[in-house]
Structures are given as C-alpha cells and as structure tokens.
XYZ file of C-alpha atoms in Angstrom:
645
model
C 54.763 -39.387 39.305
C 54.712 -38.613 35.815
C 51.729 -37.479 33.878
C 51.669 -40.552 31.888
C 51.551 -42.573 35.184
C 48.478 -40.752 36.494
C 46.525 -41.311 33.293
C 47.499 -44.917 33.280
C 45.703 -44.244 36.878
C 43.166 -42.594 36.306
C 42.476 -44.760 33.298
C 42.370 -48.324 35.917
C 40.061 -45.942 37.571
C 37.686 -45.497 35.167
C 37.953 -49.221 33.785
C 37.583 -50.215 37.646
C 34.662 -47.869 37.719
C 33.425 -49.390 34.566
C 32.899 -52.857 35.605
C 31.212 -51.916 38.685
C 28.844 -50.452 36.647
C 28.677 -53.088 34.679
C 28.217 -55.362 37.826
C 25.380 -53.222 39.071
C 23.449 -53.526 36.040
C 24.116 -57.755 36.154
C 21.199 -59.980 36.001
C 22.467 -61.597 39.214
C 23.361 -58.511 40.702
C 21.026 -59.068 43.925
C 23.493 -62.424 44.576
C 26.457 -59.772 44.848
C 27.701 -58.059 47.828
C 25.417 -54.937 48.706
C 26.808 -51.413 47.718
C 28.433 -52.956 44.475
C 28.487 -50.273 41.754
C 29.575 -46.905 40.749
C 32.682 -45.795 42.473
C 32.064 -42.024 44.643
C 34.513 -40.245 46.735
C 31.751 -38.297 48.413
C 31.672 -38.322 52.176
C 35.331 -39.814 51.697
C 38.822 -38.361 53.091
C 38.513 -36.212 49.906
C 36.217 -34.734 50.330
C 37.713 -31.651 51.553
C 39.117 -28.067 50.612
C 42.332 -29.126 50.947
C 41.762 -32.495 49.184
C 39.449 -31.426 46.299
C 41.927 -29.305 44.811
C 44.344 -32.530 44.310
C 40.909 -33.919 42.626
C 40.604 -30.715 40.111
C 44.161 -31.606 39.162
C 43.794 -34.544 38.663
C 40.562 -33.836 36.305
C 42.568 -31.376 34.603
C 45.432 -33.336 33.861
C 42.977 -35.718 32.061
C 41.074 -32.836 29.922
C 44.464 -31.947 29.008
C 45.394 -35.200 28.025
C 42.434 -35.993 26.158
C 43.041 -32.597 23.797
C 46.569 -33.927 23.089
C 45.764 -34.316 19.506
C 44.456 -31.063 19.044
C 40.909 -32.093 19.054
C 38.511 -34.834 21.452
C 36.654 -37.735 20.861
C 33.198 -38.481 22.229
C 35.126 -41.530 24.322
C 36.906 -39.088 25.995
C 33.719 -37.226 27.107
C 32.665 -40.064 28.618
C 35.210 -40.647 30.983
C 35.353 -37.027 31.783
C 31.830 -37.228 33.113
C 32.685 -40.303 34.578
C 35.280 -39.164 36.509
C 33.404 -36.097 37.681
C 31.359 -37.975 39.290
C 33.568 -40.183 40.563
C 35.549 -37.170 42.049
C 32.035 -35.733 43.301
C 32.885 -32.364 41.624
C 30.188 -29.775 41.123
C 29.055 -29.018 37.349
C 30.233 -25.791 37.429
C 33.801 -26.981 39.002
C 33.715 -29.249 35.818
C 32.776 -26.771 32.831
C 35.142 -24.019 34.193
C 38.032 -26.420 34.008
C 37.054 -27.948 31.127
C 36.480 -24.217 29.839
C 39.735 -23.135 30.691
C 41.590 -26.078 28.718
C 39.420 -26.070 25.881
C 40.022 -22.048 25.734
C 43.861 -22.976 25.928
C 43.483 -25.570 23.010
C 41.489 -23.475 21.016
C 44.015 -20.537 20.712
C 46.968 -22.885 20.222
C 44.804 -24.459 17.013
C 43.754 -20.863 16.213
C 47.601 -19.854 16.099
C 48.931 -22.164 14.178
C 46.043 -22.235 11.105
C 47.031 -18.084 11.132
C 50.817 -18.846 11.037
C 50.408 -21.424 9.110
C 48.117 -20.226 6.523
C 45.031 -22.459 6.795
C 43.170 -19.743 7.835
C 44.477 -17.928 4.916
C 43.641 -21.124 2.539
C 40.182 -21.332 3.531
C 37.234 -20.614 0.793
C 35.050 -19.489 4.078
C 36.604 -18.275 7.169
C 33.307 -18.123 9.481
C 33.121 -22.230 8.285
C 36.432 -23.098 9.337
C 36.411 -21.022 12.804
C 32.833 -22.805 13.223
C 34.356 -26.683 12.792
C 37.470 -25.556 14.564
C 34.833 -25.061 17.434
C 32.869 -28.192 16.579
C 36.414 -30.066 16.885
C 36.796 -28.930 20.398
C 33.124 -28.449 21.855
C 33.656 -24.996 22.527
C 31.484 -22.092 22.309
C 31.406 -19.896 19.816
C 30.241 -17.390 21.364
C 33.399 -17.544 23.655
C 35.894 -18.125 20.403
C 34.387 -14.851 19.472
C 35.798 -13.183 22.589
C 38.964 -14.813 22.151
C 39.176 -13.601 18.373
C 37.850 -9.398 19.930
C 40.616 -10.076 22.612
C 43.341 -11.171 20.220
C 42.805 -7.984 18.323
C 42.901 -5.561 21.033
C 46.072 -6.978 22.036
C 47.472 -6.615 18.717
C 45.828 -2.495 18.627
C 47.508 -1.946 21.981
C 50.728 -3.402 20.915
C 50.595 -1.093 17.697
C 49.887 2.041 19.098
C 52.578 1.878 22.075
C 54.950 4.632 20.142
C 51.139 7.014 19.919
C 50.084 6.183 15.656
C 48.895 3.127 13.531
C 51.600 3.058 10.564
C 49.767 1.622 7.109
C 51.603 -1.791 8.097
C 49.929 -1.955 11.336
C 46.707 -1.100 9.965
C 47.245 -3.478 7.352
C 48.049 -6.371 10.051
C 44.908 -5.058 11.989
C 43.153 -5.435 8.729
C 44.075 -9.119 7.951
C 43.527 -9.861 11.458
C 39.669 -8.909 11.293
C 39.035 -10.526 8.329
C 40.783 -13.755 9.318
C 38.855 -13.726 12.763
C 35.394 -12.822 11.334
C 35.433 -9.751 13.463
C 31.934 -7.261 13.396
C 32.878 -3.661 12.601
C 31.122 -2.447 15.522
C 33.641 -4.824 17.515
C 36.246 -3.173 16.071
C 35.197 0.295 16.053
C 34.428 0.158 20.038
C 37.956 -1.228 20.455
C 39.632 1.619 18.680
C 37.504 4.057 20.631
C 38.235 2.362 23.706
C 42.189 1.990 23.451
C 42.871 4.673 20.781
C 40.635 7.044 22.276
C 42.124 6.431 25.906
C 45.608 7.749 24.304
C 43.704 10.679 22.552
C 41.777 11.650 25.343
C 44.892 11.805 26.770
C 46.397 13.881 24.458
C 43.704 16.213 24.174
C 43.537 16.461 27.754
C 47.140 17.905 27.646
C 46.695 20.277 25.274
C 43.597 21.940 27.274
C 46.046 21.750 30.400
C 48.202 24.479 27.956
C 45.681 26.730 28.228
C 45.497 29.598 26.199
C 49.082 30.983 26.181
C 50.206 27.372 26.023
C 48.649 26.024 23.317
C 51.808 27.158 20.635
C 53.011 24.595 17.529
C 54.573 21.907 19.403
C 50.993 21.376 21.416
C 49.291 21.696 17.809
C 51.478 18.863 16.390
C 50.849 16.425 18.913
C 47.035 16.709 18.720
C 47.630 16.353 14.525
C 49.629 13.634 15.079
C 47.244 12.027 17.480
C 44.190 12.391 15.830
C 45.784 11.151 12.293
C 48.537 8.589 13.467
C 45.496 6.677 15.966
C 43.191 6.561 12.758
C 39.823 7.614 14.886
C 36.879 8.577 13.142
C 36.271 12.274 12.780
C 33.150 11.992 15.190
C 34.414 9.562 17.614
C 37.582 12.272 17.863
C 35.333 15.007 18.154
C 33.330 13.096 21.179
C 36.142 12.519 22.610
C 37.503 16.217 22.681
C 33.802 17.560 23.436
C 33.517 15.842 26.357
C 37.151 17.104 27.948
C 35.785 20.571 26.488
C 32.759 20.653 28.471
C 34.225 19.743 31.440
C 36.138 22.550 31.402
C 33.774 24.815 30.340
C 31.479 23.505 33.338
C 34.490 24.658 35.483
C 33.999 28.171 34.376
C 30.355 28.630 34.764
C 31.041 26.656 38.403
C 33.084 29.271 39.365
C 31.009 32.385 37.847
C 28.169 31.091 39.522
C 30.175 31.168 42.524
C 31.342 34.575 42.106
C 31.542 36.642 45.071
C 29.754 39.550 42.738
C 28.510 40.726 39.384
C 31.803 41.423 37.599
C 33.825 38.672 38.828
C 31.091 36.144 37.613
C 31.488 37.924 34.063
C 35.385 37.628 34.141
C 35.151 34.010 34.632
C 32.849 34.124 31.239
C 35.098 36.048 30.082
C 37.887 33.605 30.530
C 35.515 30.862 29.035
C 35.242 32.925 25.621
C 39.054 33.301 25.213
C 39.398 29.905 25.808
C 36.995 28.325 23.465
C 38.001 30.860 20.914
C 42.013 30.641 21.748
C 42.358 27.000 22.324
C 39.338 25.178 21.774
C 39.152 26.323 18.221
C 42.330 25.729 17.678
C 41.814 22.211 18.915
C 39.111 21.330 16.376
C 40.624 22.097 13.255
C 43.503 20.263 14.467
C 41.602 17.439 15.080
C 40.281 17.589 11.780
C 43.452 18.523 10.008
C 42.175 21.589 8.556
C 42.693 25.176 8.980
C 39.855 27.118 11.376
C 36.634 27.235 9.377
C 34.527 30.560 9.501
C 32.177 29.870 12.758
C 28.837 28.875 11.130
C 25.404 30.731 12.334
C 22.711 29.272 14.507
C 20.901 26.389 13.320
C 17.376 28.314 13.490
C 14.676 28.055 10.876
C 13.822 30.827 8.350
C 10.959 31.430 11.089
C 13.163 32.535 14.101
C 15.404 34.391 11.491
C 12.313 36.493 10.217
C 11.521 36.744 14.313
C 15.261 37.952 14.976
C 14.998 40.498 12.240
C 12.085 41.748 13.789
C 13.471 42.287 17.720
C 16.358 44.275 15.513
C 15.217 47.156 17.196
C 16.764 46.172 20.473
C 19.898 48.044 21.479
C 21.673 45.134 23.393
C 20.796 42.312 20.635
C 21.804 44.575 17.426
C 24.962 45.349 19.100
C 26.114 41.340 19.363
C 26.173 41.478 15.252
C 29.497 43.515 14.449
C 29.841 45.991 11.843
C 32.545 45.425 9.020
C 34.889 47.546 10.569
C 34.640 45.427 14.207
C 34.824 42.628 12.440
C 38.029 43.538 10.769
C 39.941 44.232 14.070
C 38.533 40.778 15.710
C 40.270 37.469 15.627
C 38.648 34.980 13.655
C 35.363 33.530 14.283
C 35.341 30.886 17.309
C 33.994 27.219 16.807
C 30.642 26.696 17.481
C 30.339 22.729 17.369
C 30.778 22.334 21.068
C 28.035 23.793 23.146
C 26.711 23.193 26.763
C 23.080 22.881 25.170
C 23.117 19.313 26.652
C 24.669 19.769 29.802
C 22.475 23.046 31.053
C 18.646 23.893 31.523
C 17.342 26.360 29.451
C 16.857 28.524 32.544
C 20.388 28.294 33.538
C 21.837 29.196 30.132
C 19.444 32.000 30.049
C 20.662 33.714 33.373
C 24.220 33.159 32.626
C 23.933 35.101 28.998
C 22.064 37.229 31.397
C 24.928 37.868 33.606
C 27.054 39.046 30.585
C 24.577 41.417 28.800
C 24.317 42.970 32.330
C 28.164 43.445 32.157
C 28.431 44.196 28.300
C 25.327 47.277 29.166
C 26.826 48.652 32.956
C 31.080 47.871 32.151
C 33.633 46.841 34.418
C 33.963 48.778 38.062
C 37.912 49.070 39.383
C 38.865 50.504 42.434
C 41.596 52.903 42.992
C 43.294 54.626 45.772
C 40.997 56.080 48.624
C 38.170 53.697 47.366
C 36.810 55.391 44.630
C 35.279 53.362 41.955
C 35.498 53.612 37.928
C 33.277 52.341 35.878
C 35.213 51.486 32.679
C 33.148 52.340 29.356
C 32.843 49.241 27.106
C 33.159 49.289 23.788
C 31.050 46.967 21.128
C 33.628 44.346 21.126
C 32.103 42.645 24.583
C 28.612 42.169 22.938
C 30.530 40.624 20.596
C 31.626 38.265 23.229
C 28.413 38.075 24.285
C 27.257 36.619 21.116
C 30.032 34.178 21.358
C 28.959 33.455 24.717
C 25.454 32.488 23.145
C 26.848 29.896 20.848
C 29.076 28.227 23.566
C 25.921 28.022 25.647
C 23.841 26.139 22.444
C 21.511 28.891 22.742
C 19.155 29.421 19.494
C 18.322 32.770 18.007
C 14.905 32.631 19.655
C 16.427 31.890 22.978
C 18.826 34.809 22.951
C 16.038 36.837 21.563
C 13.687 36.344 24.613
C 16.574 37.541 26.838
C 17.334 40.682 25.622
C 13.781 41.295 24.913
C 12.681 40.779 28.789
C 15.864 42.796 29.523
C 14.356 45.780 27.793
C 11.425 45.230 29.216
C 12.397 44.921 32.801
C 14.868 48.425 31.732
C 11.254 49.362 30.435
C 9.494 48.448 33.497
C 11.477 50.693 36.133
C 11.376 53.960 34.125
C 7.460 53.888 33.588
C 6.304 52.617 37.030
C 8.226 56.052 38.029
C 6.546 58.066 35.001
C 3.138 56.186 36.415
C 3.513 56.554 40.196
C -0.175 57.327 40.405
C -1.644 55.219 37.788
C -2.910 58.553 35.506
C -1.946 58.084 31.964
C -1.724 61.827 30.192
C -0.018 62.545 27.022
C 3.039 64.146 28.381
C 3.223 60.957 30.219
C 2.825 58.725 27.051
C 5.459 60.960 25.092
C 7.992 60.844 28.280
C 7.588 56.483 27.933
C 7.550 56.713 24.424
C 11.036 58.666 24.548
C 12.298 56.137 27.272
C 10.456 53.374 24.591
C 13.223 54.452 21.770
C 16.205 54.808 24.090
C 15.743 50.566 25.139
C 14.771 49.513 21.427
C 11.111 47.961 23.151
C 9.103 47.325 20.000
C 5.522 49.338 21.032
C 3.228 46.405 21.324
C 5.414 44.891 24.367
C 6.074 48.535 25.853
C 1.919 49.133 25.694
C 1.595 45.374 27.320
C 4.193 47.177 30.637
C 2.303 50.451 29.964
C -1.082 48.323 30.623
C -0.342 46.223 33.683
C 1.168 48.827 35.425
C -1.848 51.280 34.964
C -3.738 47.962 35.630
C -2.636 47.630 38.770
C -2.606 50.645 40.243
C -6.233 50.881 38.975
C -6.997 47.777 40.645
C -5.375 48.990 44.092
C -7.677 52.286 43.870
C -10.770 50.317 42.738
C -10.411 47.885 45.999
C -9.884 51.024 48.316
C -13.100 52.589 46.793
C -15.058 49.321 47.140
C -14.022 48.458 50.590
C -14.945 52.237 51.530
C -18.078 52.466 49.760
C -17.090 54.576 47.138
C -18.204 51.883 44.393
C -21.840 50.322 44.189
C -23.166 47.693 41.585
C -23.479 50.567 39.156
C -20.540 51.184 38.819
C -18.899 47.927 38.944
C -21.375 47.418 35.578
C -19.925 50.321 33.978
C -16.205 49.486 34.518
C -17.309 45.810 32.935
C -18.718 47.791 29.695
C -15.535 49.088 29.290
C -13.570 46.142 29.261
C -12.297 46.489 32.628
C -11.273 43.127 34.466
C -12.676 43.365 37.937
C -12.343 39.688 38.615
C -8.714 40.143 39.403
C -8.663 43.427 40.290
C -11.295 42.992 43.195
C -10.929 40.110 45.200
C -14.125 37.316 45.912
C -13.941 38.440 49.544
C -14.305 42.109 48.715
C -17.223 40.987 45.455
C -18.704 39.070 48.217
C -19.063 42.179 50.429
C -19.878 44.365 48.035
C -22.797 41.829 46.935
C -23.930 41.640 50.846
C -23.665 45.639 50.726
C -26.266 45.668 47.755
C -28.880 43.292 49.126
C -28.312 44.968 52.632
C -29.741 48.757 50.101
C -32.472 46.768 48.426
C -33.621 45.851 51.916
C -33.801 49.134 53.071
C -34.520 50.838 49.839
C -37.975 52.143 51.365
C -39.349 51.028 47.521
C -40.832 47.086 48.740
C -39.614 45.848 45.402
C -37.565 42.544 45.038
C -36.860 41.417 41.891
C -35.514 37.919 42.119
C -33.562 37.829 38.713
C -32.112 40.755 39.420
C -30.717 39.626 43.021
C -30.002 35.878 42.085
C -28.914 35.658 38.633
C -27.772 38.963 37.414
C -26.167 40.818 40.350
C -24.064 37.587 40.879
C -22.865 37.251 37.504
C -21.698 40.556 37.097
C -19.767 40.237 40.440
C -18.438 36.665 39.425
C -20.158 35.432 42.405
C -21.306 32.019 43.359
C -25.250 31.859 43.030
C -26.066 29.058 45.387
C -23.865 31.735 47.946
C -25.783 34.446 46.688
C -28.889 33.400 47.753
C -27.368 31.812 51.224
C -26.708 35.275 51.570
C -29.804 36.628 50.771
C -31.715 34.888 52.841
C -30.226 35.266 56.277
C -29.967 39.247 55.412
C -34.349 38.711 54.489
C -34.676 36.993 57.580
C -32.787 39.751 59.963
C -34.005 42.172 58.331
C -37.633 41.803 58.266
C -38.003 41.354 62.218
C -36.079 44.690 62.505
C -37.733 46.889 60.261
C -41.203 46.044 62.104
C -39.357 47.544 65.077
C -38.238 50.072 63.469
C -41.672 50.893 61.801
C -42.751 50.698 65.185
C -40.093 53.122 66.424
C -41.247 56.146 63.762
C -44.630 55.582 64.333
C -44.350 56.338 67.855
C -41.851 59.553 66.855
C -44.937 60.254 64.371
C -42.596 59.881 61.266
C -45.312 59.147 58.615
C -42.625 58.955 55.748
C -40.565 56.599 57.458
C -42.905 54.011 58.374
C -44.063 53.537 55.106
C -40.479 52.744 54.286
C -39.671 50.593 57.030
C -43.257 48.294 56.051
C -42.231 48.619 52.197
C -38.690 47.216 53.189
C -40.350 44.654 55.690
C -42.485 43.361 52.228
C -39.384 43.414 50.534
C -37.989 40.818 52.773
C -41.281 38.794 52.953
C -40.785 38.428 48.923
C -37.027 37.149 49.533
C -38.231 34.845 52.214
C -41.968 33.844 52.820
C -42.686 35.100 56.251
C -45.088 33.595 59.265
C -47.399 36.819 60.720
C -45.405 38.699 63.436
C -46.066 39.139 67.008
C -46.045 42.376 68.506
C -46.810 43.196 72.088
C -49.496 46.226 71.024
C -51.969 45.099 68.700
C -52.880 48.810 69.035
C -49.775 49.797 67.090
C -49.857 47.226 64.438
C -53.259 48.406 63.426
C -52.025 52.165 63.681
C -49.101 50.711 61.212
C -51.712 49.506 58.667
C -53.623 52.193 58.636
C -50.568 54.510 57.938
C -49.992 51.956 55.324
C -53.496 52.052 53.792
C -53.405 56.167 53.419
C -50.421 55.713 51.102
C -52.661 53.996 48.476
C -50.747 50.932 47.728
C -51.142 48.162 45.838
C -53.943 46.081 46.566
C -51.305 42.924 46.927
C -49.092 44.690 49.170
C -51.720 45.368 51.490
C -53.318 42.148 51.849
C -49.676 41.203 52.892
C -48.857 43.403 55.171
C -52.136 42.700 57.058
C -51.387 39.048 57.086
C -47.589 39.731 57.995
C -49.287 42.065 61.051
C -51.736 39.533 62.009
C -54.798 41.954 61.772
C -58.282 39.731 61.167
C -59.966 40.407 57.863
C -62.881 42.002 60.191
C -60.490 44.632 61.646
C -59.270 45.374 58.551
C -62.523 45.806 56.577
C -63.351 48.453 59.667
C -59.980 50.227 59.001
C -61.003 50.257 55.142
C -64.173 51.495 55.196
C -63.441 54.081 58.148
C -61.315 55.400 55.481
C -63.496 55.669 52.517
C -65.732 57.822 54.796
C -62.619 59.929 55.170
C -62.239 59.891 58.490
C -58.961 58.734 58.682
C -56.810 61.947 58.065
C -54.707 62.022 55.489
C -52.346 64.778 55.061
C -49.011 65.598 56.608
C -51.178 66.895 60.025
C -50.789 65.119 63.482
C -51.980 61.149 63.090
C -55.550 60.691 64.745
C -55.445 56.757 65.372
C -58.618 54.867 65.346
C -57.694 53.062 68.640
C-alpha cells in the first residue's frame, strides 16, 4: 500500500471517528446503542510492542504528510491529536515523533531560504527564523540547536586539512550571521573542535621533548595556532594545561625519588624543559620571538622586603651577575606556573629540595665506592630561581624559604656553641662569625640565640624547682627580669612549688598568716588557679595543725623550750588558715605545761587567748597560770622547766 492509500485511510478513520463523536454528543444519543463514540484501540490486538510500532508509523506517515507543503495548518493538528488518541499513544510517544518530523522539515525550509537567498533578502534575520518556527510549531529553542549544530559541522568540515583559510572563515562568518548565532556559541565551538586538533598538536610537540623540539615541530605549532584562528588565551589554556601535566609528572617522580639528588635531577629535568621546549612553545603559539622572562608579580612592598633579606647567601646567589647572565640561554617563560595546581607547603619543600642541592652539589660514585661531591657553580641557583617561577612562587614566598634555611643552618651551629645554655662574649662573637657566614640578618639570629638559651634555662630552672633549689623568692625575681616562667615551669611543678611554700609558712615557727599574701599574691605570681590555691591551703591547715600539737607535745617532753614555741606559733598559723574546734589531748597536764611555755614568751595578747581556747584550758586555769607568773614563780630563763602541775 501506497502512502497515499494509507492517508486516504487514515483520513476514513478520522472522519469515521468524527461522526462518532458527533453521535455521542447527539441530543438523542441515550436512544443509540451503548458504547457509541470516540473510536480507541486501547485494550485492543494493538495494543502491543510489536503492534504499536505499526501505530507510530502510521502516525508518522500522517505528520509527514501534513508538512507536505512546507508548513501545517491548525486542521491538521487536529487530526493529529485525534489520531493519538485513537492509536492510544503516550504524549511523549507523540511530541518525539512529531519532534523528529518537524526537526526534519525545519532544516529542509532552513536550506533552501540559505541557498536560495531568502535568508540573505531578509531586512531581519532573527524575524524570519522566528515565523519560519511559527510556520511549523517548532521550538525555537531547538531551531537554535539546529542552527549551533549546522555550524559545527561546517567548522569540522573546514578544518579537516589542520587551518581555517580566509574563505572558510568567511563562509563561517556568513553562516553566523545568517543563523543568528551568540558569540559565546561560537567561541565554545572553536575551542571545542579547533582546540581538540591543537591540543593535539601541542601535545606532539611536548612528546619531542627537548632534543626534539627542532623547526619542523616549531612550524606545525605556528601553523596550528594561526591556520585554526584560536584566541591567544584560549591557545594558551589549551597549551597550559598539557604543560602542567607534564610538569606534575616531574615533581611525581622527584617526590618519589629514592634520595636527595635524584629528586633534584628530576627538577632539574623540569627546568630544561620549560626553558628548552616550553618556551619555545609559547612564542610559537603567539607567533613571536621569546620575550625576556618578566619578574614576579610582587608589590613595591615585597620588593623593598626582598631587598632587605639581600643579605642571604643562598637568595642573592639566584640573581646572576652580568657576566652569568651573558653565558646563560635566554630567560625561560614564566606564564605557566603550578601556583594553581600545588599547596603553598608543597611548592615550598620542593624549592626546598633544590636549594639543598644548589648549597651541598651533586655526590657520584666511583670505583671502590668512594663518593665525590661535585662543587656547583652559581649557574644552579640560577636554576633555582627558575625553579621558583615554574612553581608560581612570589618573592615573599621564596624569601621565607631561604630565610628559615639560614636559620635552621643557624640553628645547628649555635645549639653546639650553647650546649650549656651560658651566653659569654667569646660565645656571642663565635655566633656572630657563624651569623655572617649564613647571611642571617641579626634580629632573626638573636630570636635562635634567645630560644635556645631559653630553653636550656627553662630545663635548669625545672631541675632546681623540682629539687628545691628555687623558692617563691626567687621565682619573683626571675619575673622582674622578664623571665617567662609560665612556660618554662610547668602547672604541675608551679603547683608543687606553691604546696612547698604553704607547707614553710606552716612550719615557719613565726604564727603569721597573711591571707593576701597566700591567696591572691603567691598564686598570681605562680600563674596558679586561686580557687586551687586555697583547696590547697586548707587541707595542708587542717593536717598540719593536729600534728604540730603533737609535735609541741613531743619537745616539751624532750624539754625543747625553743621548739615548742614554734610548733604552737605554727599550730596558730593554721588556726588563722582554717578556724579550728579546741583539741583533745590525753594529758591535760601537758597542755597546761604547753601554755605556760607559751605565756613566758610574752606574746601577743590575741595569740594567747587562742591558744588557750585551741588547748581547751578554762579561763579559771588560765587566770591561775597568769597570775602564778606575775609573782614570778614560773621560771623563766633557759634553766630546767619547773611545771606548775
């Protein structure tokens, strides 16, 4: 059957389908048979894989036919939707079918107004694409994809033989203003299918390496990078990204060096690349002979900061003299860096790894495994400074390295000048002598000299503490000279050493307390907590003020005048830290022998009403020991004791 026939078909379909509508709707309809109206083949024999596919051809066919004249008519939109449902086909199944044929039409009608010239003709191209998409009910959106696809056809087809010729670009010109194509649209296709053949290109010429990259490498990458008609950026994006990946490949395998000097020949490598090929590669890409490598992008700041680290041996050494200069090959490029595609720390250690090479030179081994250390000359710190640029490393950056390798060169020499922490003037003129020979400017050399004599002061300070070498005293005198004992003395050993001092006042023998002294002051200078402080305090008060009645006790029986009074002053002492209840003693006898010991060293009239309440002697007794003693007949001297009981 031809495809006249099945429209004829399809159209006594639709007319069929029509009057049962048209029955359905009937004033009378309830007289006619039941089921009458629109026709359905859902739940029918088609309704099938295999049978809905002859249904999508069918609807097909139709679209097809209804664009015959190059546009369609609302009629005809109709009946499509008519017969979509008749054919029970999902709206989806519809609109990529009718998609598909409308895409079909609309590049047919799209061809022949560019052939033929309409396109040309028309006063507003956007206005004629727009009613050529009216016509056909078709997206515009989609006619716009049609128009970015027709062009990238046209750019592949062009660049087959590797360059645009001014025809081609003249075609491609025509062809975006025709289609109403966005520049952006057309600049990501050229990147896309012109950069694919430079990448390609430039990919090649890395692969020469450097002994490979001669004239006939050079002209292709010229030829490229003019013929292809890429923008000087999206060129140079294109070649920085192939050049990073190889440079990535170098610092891979330095950092996977089995030592030291193999990691710096793999840098080494890197330089003579970048500055053999990679060069090379950008002012070809540019058409223009190798331009003098331009400094670091720094600020007048760092420069000023630079100037002033000048005195470092390794960092003056990277700038070459005239007559260096002269016998060097010309200056590498410095436009692609790894500054993106490292941390800071990483770029640091591997500039690192160079300078260590550049200072120590290159160790080969000869027969019967000796080792020579070949000298190096100024030319690697050279390098080294082209190392920096690759890297993207700014004159601060490279600064800060060769500034904490002095001082770590710096470091070792004076911790052996300052073995024992004693700083004497042969001592300072042996580190300022080893000062000169790394290029440390003074105020970083005193800031090594100072933490090392720091720290061995704080090692000896701890010792003394923890042996008892070093009261309160003389923790307040190290303050008043500026000394930092909070981290040279550790809380644990402050804590102890606060304990220690409480533990003397308590068995000073004096009966003082003063309770600024012991909560606020000694605490502060120990950088102390208070509230611990006085934790502390009072368990020692409480401890100690049971014992020293004992041990008052104790002397009195050994007749050791001196040392009772002591032992009752240091017992008061407590009572002031910690309000005591009177004390029980098994010999009343020997308390009131305590007192009157206590009486016949004249003491304060406070203390002794105390220490007659904290020895539980009755106001009665007392007044008896008192007044026994005005009469003088309590002895008084140094002679044997006479007790009154």
């Amino acid at each position: 059957m031809g495809t006249l026939q099945v429209i004829e078909q399809l159209e006594k379909v639709l007319a069929f389908n029509n009057l049962l509508t048209s029955l359905s709707k009937h004033s009378d309809s309830a007289q006619f048979a039941q089921g009458v109206g629109p026709v359905s083949l859902i739940g029918g024999e088609f309704d099938g894989d295999r049978k809905i596919d002859d249904l999508k051809l069918l609807y097909r066919t139709y679209a097809e036919e209804s664009f015959s004249s190059g546009c369609i008519q609302g009629e005809k939109l109709t009946a499509l939707s008519q017969l979509r449902n008749i054919f029970g086909l999902g709206k989806r199944e519809a609109e990529n079918i009718m998609l598909d044929v409308t895409t079909r039409v609309y590049r047919r009608r799209l061809s022949r107004a560019f052939s033929g010239g309409d396109l040309d003709a028309a006063p507003s191209k956007a206005a004629f694409l727009q009613n050529l998409c009216e016509e056909l009910h078709f997206d515009p959106n989609m006619a716009s994809k049609i128009h970015e696809e027709i062009y990238r056809q046209k750019l592949q087809q062009f660049v087959e033989d590797g360059e645009l010729s001014e025809e081609e670009v003249a075609s491609l010109q025509r062809y975006r203003v025709l289609l109403c194509i966005h520049h952006e649209t057309i600049d990501a296709a050229h990147a896309d299918i012109c950069g694919r053949l430079f990448e390609k290109v430039v990919k090649d010429a890395i692969a020469s390496g450097v002994e490979g990259y001669d004239a006939e490498v050079r002209n292709s990458v010229r030829k490229a990078s003019k013929g292809l008609r890429l923008t000087t950026d999206a060129a140079m994006a294109i070649a920085s990204k192939a050049v990073r990946r190889v440079f990535m490949t170098y610092i891979q395998r330095s950092k996977g060096a089995g030592n030291r000097i193999e990691a710096a020949r793999e840098l080494k490598k890197m330089i003579a690349f970048n500055a053999l090929v990679v060069t090379e590669l950008i002012s070809d890409i540019k058409g223009e002979p190798a331009a003098p490598a331009e400094p670091i992008d720094v600020d007048s700041k760092q420069i000023d900061e630079e100037d002033e680290w000048e005195s470092l041996q390794t960092l003056r050494k990277t700038h070459p003299s005239k007559e260096l200069e002269a016998k060097l090959t010309k200056p590498a490029q410095t436009e692609i860096t790894l500054k993106d595609d490292l941390s800071e720390r990483d770029r640091a250690e591997i500039y690192r790894t160079y300078l260590l090479f550049c200072i120590t030179g290159e160790v080969t081994t000869v027969p019967f495994g000796a080792q020579i250390t070949t000298k190096k000359d100024n030319s690697e710190f050279l390098l080294l400074n082209q190392l920096g640029r690759i890297l993207g490393m700014t004159g601060k950056e490279i600064v800060e390295v060769h500034r904490n390798f002095a001082e770590q060169a710096f470091m070792k020499q004076a911790e052996v000048i300052l073995a024992d922490g004693q700083l004497t003037k042969a001592r300072i003129e042996q580190l300022n002598e080893v000062q000169k020979q790394v290029g440390l400017p003074a105020e970083y050399a005193q800031k090594v000299i100072k933490n090392i004599t720091t720290t061995k002061m704080s090692a000896a300070i701890e010792t003394a503490v923890s042996q008892g070498r070093i009261g309160i005293q003389q923790v307040r005198e190290l303050k008043e000279a500026n000394i930092d004992l909070d981290s040279m003395i550790s809380e644990r050993l402050r804590e102890s050493l606060f304990r220690k001092t409480v533990e003397e006042i308590f068995s000073s023998g004096t009966g003082v307390f003063n309770e600024a002294e012991v909560y606020e002051k000694i605490p502060s200078d120990l950088s102390i907590d208070a509230d611990k402080a006085k934790g502390v305090v009072k368990e020692l008060a409480k401890t100690r003020l049971s014992n020293s009645l004992v041990q008052a006790v104790a002397l009195l029986r050994q007749r050791n005048r001196d040392g009772v009074i002591s032992s009752l002053n240091d017992m008061l002492a407590c009572d002031m830290a910690v309000p005591a209840e009177p004390l029980s003693w098994s010999s009343p006898e020997e308390l009131a022998d305590l007192y009157c010991i206590y009486l016949k060293s004249i003491p304060k009239p406070e203390k002794l009403t105390r220490l007659q309440y904290l020895l539980g002697i009755s106001d009665s007794t007392a007044a008896i020991l008192r007044d026994t003693a005005e009469r003088g007949a309590l002895p008084i001297g140094d002679e044997e004791e006479e007790c009154v009981f």
